[in-house]
Short mmCIF file of C-alpha atoms and ligand atoms in Angstrom, two decimals:
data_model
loop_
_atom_site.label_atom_id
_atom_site.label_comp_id
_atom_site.label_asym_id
_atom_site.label_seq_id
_atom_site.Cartn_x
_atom_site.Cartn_y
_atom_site.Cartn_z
CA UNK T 1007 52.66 -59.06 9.94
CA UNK T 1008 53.79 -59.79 6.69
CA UNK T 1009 54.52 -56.95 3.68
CA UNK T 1010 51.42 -56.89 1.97
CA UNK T 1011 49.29 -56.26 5.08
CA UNK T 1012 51.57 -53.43 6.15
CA UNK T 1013 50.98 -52.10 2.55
CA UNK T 1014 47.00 -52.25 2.67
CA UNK T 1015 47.65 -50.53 5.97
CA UNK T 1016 49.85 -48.10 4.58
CA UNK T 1017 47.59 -47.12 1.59
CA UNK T 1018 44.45 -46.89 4.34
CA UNK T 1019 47.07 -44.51 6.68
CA UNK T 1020 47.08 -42.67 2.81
CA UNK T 1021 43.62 -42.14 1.99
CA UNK T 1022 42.74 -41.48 5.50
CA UNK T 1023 45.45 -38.67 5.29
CA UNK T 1024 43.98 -37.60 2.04
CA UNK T 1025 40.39 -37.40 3.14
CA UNK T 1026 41.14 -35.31 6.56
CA UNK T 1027 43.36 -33.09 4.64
CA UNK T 1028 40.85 -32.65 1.84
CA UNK T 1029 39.14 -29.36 2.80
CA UNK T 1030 39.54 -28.64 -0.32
CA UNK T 1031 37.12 -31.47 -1.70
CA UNK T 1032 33.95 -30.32 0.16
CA UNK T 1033 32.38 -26.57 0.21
CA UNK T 1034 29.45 -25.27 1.02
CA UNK T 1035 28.13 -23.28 -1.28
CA UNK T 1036 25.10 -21.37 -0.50
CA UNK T 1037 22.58 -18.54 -2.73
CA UNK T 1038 23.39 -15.14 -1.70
CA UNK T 1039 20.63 -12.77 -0.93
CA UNK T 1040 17.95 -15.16 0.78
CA UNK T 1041 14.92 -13.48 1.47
CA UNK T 1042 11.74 -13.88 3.38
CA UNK T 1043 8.52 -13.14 3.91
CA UNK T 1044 7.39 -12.75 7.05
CA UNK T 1045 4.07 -15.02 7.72
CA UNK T 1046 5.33 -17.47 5.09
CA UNK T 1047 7.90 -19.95 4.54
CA UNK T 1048 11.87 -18.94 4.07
CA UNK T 1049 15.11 -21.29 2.95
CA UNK T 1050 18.54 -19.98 3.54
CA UNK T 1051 19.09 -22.56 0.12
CA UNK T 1052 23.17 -23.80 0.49
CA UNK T 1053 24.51 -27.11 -1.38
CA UNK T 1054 27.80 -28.87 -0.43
CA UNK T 1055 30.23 -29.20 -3.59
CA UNK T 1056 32.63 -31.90 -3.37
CA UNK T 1057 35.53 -32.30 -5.78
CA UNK T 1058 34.96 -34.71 -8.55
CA UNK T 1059 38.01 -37.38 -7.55
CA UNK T 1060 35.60 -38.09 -4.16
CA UNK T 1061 33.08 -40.61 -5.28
CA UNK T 1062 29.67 -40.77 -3.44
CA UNK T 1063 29.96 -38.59 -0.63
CA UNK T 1064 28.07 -39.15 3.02
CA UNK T 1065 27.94 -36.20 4.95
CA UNK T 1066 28.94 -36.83 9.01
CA UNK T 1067 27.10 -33.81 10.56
CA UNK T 1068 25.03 -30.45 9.57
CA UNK T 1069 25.16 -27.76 12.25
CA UNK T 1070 22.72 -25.01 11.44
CA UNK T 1071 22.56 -22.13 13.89
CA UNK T 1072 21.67 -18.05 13.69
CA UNK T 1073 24.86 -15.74 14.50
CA UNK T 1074 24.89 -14.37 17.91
CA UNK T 1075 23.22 -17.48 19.25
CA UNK T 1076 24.91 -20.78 20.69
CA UNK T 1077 21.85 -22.39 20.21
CA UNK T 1078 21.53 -24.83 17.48
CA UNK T 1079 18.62 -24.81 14.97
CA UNK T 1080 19.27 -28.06 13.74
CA UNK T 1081 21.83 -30.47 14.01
CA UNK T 1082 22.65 -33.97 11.82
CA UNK T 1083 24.72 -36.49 13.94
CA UNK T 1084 24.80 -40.28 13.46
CA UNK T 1085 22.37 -40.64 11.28
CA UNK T 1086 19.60 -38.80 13.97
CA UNK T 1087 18.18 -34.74 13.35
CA UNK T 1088 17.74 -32.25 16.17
CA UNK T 1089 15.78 -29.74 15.32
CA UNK T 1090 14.32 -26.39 17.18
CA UNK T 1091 10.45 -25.98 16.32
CA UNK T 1092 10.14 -24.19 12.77
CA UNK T 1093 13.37 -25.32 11.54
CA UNK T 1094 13.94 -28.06 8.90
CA UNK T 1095 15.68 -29.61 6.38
CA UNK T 1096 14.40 -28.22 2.79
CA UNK T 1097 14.57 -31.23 1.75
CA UNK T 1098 11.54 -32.99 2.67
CA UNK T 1099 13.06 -36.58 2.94
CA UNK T 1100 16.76 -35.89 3.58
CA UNK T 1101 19.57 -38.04 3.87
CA UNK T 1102 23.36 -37.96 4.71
CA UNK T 1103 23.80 -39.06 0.94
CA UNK T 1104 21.47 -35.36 -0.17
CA UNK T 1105 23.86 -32.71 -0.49
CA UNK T 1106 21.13 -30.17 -0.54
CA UNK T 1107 21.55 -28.83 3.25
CA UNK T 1108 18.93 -25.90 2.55
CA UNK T 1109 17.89 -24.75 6.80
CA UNK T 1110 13.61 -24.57 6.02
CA UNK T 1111 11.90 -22.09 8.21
CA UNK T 1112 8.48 -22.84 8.19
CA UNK T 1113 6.99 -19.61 9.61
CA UNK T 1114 8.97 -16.45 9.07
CA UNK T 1115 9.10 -13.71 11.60
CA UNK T 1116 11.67 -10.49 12.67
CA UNK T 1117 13.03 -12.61 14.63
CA UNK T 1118 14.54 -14.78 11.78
CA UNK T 1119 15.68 -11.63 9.84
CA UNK T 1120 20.00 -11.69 10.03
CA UNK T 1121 23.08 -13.77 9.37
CA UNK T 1122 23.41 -17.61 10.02
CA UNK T 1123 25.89 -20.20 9.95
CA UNK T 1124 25.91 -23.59 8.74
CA UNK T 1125 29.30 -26.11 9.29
CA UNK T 1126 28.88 -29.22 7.44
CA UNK T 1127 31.59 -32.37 7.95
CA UNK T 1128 31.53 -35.44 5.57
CA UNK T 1129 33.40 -38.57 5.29
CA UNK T 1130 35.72 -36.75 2.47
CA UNK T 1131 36.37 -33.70 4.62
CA UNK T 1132 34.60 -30.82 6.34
CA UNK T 1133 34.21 -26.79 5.36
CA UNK T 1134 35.06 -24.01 7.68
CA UNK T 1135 32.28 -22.61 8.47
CA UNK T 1136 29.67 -20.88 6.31
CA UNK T 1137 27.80 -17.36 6.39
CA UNK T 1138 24.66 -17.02 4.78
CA UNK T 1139 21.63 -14.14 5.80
CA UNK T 1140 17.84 -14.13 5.29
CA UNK T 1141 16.55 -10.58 4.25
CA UNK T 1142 12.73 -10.59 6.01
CA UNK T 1143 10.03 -8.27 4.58
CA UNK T 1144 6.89 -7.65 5.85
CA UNK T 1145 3.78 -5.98 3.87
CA UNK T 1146 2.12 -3.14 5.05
CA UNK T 1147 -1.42 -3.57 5.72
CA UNK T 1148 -4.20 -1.78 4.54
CA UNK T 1149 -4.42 2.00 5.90
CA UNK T 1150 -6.52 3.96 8.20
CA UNK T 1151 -8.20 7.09 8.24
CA UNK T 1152 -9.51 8.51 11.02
CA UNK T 1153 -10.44 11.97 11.54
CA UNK T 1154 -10.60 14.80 14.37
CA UNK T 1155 -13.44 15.83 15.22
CA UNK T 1156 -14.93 12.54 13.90
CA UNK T 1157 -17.88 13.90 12.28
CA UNK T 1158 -16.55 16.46 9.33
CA UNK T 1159 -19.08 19.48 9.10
CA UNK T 1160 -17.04 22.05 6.92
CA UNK T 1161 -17.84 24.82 10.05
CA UNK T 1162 -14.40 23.50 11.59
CA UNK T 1163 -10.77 22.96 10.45
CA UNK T 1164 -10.14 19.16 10.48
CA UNK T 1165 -6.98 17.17 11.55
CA UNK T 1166 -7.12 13.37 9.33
CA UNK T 1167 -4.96 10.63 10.70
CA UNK T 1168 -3.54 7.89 8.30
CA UNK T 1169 -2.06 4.76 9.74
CA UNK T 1170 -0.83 1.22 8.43
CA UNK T 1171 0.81 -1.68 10.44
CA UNK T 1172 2.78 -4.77 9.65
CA UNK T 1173 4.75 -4.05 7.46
CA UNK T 1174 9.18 -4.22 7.46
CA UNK T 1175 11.25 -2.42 6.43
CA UNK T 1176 10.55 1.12 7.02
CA UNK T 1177 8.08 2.54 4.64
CA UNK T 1178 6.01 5.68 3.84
CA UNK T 1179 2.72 7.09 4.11
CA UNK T 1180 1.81 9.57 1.45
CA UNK T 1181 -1.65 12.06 1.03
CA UNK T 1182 -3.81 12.64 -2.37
CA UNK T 1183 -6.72 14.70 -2.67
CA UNK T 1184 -9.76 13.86 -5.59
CA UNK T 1185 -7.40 15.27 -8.96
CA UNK T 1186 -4.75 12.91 -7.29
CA UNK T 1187 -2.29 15.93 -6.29
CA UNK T 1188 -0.14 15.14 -3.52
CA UNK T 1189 -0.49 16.60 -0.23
CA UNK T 1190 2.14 17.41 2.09
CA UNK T 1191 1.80 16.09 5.42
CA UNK T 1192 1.49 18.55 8.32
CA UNK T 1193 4.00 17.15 10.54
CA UNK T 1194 7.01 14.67 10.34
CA UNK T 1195 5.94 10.83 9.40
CA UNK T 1196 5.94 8.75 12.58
CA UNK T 1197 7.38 4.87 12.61
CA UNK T 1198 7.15 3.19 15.44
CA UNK T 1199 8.88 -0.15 15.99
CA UNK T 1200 5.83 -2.78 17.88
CA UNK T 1201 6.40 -5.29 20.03
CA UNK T 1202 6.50 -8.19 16.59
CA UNK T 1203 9.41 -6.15 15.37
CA UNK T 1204 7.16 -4.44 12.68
CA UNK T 1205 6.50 -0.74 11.79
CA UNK T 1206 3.54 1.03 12.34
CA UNK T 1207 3.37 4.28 10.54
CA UNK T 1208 1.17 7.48 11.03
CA UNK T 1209 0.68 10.28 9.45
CA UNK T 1210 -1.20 13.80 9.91
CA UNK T 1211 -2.92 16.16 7.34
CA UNK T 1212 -4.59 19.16 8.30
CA UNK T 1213 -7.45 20.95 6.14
CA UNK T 1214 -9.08 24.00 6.79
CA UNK T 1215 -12.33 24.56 7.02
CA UNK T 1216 -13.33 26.44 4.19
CA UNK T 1217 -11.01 24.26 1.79
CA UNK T 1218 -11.67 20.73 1.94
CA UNK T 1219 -11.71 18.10 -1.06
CA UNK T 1220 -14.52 15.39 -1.86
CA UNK T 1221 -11.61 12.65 -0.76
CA UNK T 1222 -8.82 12.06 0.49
CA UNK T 1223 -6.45 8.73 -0.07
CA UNK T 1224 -3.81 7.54 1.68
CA UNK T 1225 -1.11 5.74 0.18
CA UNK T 1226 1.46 3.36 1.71
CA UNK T 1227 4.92 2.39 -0.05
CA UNK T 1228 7.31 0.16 1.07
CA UNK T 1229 10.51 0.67 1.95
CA UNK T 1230 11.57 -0.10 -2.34
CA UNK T 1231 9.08 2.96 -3.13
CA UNK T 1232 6.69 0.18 -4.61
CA UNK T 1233 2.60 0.96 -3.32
CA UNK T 1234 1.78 -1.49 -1.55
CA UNK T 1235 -2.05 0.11 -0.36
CA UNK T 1236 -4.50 2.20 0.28
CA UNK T 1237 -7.36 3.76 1.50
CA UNK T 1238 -9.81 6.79 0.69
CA UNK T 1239 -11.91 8.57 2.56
CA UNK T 1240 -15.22 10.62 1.52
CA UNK T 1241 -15.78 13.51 2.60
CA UNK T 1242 -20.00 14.51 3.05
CA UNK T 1243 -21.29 16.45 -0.06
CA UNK T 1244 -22.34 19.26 3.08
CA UNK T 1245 -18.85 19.37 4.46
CA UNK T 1246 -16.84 19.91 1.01
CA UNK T 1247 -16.11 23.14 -0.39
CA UNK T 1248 -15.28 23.85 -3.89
CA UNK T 1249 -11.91 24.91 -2.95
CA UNK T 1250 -12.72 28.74 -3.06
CA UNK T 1251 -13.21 29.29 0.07
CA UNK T 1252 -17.07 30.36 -0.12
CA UNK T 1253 -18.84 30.91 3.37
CA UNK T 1254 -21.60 28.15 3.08
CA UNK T 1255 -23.95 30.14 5.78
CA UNK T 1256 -24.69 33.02 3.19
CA UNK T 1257 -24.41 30.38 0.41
CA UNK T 1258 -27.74 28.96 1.60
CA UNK T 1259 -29.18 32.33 2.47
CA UNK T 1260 -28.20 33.27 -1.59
CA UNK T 1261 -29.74 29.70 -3.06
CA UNK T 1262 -33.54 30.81 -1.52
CA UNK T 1263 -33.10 34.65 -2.25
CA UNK T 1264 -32.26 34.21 -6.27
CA UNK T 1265 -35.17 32.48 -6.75
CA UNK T 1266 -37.17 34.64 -5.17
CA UNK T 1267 -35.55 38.03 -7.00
CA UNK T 1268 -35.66 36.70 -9.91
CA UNK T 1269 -39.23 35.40 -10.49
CA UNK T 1270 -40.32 38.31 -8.85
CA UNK T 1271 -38.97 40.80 -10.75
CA UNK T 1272 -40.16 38.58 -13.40
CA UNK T 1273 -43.91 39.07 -12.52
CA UNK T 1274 -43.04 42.69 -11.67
CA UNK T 1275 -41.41 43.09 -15.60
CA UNK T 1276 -44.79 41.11 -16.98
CA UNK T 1277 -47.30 43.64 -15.23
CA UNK T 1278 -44.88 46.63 -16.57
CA UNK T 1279 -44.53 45.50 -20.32
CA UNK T 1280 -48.86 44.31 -20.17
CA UNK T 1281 -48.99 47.46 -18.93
CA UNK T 1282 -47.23 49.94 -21.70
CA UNK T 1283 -48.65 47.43 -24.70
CA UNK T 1284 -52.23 48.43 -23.01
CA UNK T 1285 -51.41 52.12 -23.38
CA UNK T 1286 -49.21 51.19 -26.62
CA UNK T 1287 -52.26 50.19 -28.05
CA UNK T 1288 -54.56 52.82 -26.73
CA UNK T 1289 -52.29 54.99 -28.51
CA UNK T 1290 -52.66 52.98 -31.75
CA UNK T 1291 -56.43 52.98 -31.81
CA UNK T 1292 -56.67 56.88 -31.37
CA UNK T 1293 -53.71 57.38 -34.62
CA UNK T 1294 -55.03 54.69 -36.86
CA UNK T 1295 -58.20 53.74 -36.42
CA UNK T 1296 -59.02 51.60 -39.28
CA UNK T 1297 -55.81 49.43 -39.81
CA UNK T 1298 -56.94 48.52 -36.23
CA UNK T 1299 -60.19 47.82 -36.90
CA UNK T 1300 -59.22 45.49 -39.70
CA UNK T 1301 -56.68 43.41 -37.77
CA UNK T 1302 -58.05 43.42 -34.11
CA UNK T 1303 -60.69 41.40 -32.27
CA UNK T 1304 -63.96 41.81 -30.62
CA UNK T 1305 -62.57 42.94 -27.20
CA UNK T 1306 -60.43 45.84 -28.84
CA UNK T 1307 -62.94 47.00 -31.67
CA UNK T 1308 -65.13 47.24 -28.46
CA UNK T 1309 -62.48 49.74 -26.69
CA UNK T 1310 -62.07 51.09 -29.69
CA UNK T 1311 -65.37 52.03 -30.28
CA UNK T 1312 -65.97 53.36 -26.91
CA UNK T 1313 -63.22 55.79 -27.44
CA UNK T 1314 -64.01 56.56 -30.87
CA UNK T 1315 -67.71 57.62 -29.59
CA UNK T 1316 -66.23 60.39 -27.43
CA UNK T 1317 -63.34 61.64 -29.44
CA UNK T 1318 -64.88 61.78 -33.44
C1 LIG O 2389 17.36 -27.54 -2.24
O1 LIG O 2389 16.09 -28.07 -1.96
C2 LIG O 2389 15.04 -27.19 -1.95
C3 LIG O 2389 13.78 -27.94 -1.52
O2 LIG O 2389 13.55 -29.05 -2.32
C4 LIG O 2389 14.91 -26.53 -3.32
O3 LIG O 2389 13.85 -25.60 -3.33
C5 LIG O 2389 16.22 -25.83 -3.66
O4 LIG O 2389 16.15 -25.27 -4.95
C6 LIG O 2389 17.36 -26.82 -3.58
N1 LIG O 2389 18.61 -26.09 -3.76
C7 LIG O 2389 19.48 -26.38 -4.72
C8 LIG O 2389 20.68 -25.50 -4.81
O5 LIG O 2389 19.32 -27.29 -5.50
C1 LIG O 2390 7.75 -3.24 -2.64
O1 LIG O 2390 6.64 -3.31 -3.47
C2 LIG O 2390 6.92 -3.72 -4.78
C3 LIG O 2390 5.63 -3.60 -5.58
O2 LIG O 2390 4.53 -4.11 -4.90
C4 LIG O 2390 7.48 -5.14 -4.75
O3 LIG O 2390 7.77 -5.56 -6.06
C5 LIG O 2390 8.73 -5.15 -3.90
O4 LIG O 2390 9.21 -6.45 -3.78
C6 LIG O 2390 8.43 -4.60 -2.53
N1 LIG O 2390 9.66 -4.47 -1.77
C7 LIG O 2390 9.76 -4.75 -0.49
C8 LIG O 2390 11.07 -4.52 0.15
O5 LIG O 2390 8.80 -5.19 0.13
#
């Protein structure tokens, strides 16, 4: 060995010193705040950053997995990706020279909903290992009513029944009557985790017989307050009260009996008052004869005459 090829080998021992020491050059860098939609595609989106003195970069290996789980979601090795099902790179035709290491999941569920890590090593060093989460959300569907007793009569107090599934995080369900006042519920909210890792919500509201609305909607916000849905139910014309609590039996009994008071004592008023402007007039023809005489017809100058033979 002569000196210059120890000092080639020397500057190699340098730069290989350089580049396994240079943790420094390379981080992963990746968006805080990932979020997802469950149903849809979600990225955890992370970029590796490598100092400006290393010149065109390869990266050695990409180890993607969810925290809690030894299981990895994808891995880059020699050039060859392992990947679980639903898991990809973001970038559609990646490379070891792409520094965009974004983990794609192509159908979002609870399941993917937590922290993950991602270690990344490259020819001019590796990272320690990287934290990033994915924030899932799931929309609520759109409400339910149903009601007990099913069919709504107004003769019996009424229990409704408002429901919505699907949706993540927790949300609420709230009541609104026609004028769009808000009605308490009659018992606590229930959410109930299912089996998908999604909330199904119910919720009761209680009416009384003799006060019941036209409709009533049910509204369901998610877990940011913002409406998501909703769903109204009509109540029959028969079965609604005006709010004042009138008894609908005597109601009815009052609708046919007005009529009949009314135009009867109608009929009863016309017989009185043809009655009293007969005698009225009687009267009249006995005091003043001849103004009458002048101003009435046939019929009455008849009467009049009649009368007028007896009494003059
Ligand atoms: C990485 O790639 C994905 C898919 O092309 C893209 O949506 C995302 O914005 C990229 N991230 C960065 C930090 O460039
Ligand atoms: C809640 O709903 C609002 C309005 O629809 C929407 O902007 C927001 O992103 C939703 N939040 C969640 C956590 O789903």
């Amino acid at each position: 060995m002569n000196m210059a090829s120890v000092g080639i080998l020397l500057l190699f021992f340098i730069v290989i010193r350089a580049q396994t020491e240079g943790k420094s050059f390379v981080k992963v860098e990746c968006k805080t705040g990932n979020v997802g939609q469950y149903g849809q595609q979600s990225m955890l989106d992370c970029v590796v950053t490598t100092a400006e003195e290393v010149k065109d970069p390869k990266i050695l290996t990409v180890t993607w997995k969810k925290k809690g789980s030894e299981d990895n979601l994808l891995f880059f090795h020699r050039g060859e990706t392992k990947v679980q099902p639903g898991y990809r790179f973001a970038e559609s035709s990646w490379n070891d020279k792409n520094m965009n290491i974004s983990l794609l999941i192509t159908n979002t569920t609870m399941v993917n909903n937590g922290d993950y890590t991602c270690l990344v090593m490259t020819d001019s060093g590796d990272d320690e290992e990287t934290v990033t989460s994915l924030g899932v959300t799931a929309k609520y569907n759109k409400p339910t009513i149903r009601s007990i007793p099913v069919n709504i009569t107004g003769r019996e107090d009424v229990t409704l029944i408002c429901s919505s599934v699907g949706g993540y995080p927790e949300g609420k369900l709230r009541w609104f009557d026609e004028h769009n006042t808000e009605w308490p519920a009659s018992s606590k909210m229930e959410a109930e985790l299912t089996n998908d890792g999604l909330f199904k919500l119910s919720s009761k509201l209680s009416l009384l017989k003799n006060s019941i609305f036209s409709k009533y909607t049910c509204v369901v916000f998610n877990s940011s307050r913002g409406k998501e849905d909703e769903v109204t139910l009509e109540i029959p014309d028969t079965a609604a009260s005006e709010g004042q609590g009138g008894e609908k039996g005597s109601d009815q009994i009052s609708k046919i009996v007005a009529p009949v008071v009314v135009i009867g004592s109608l009929i009863v008023g016309l017989l009185l008052a043809l009655l009293i402007h007969r005698r009225r007039s009687q009267r009249h023809h006995r005091e003043v004869p001849t103004c009458e005489l002048d101003a009435e017809q046939g019929g009455h100058v008849e009467t009049y005459k009649e009368r007028g033979d007896g009494t003059v």
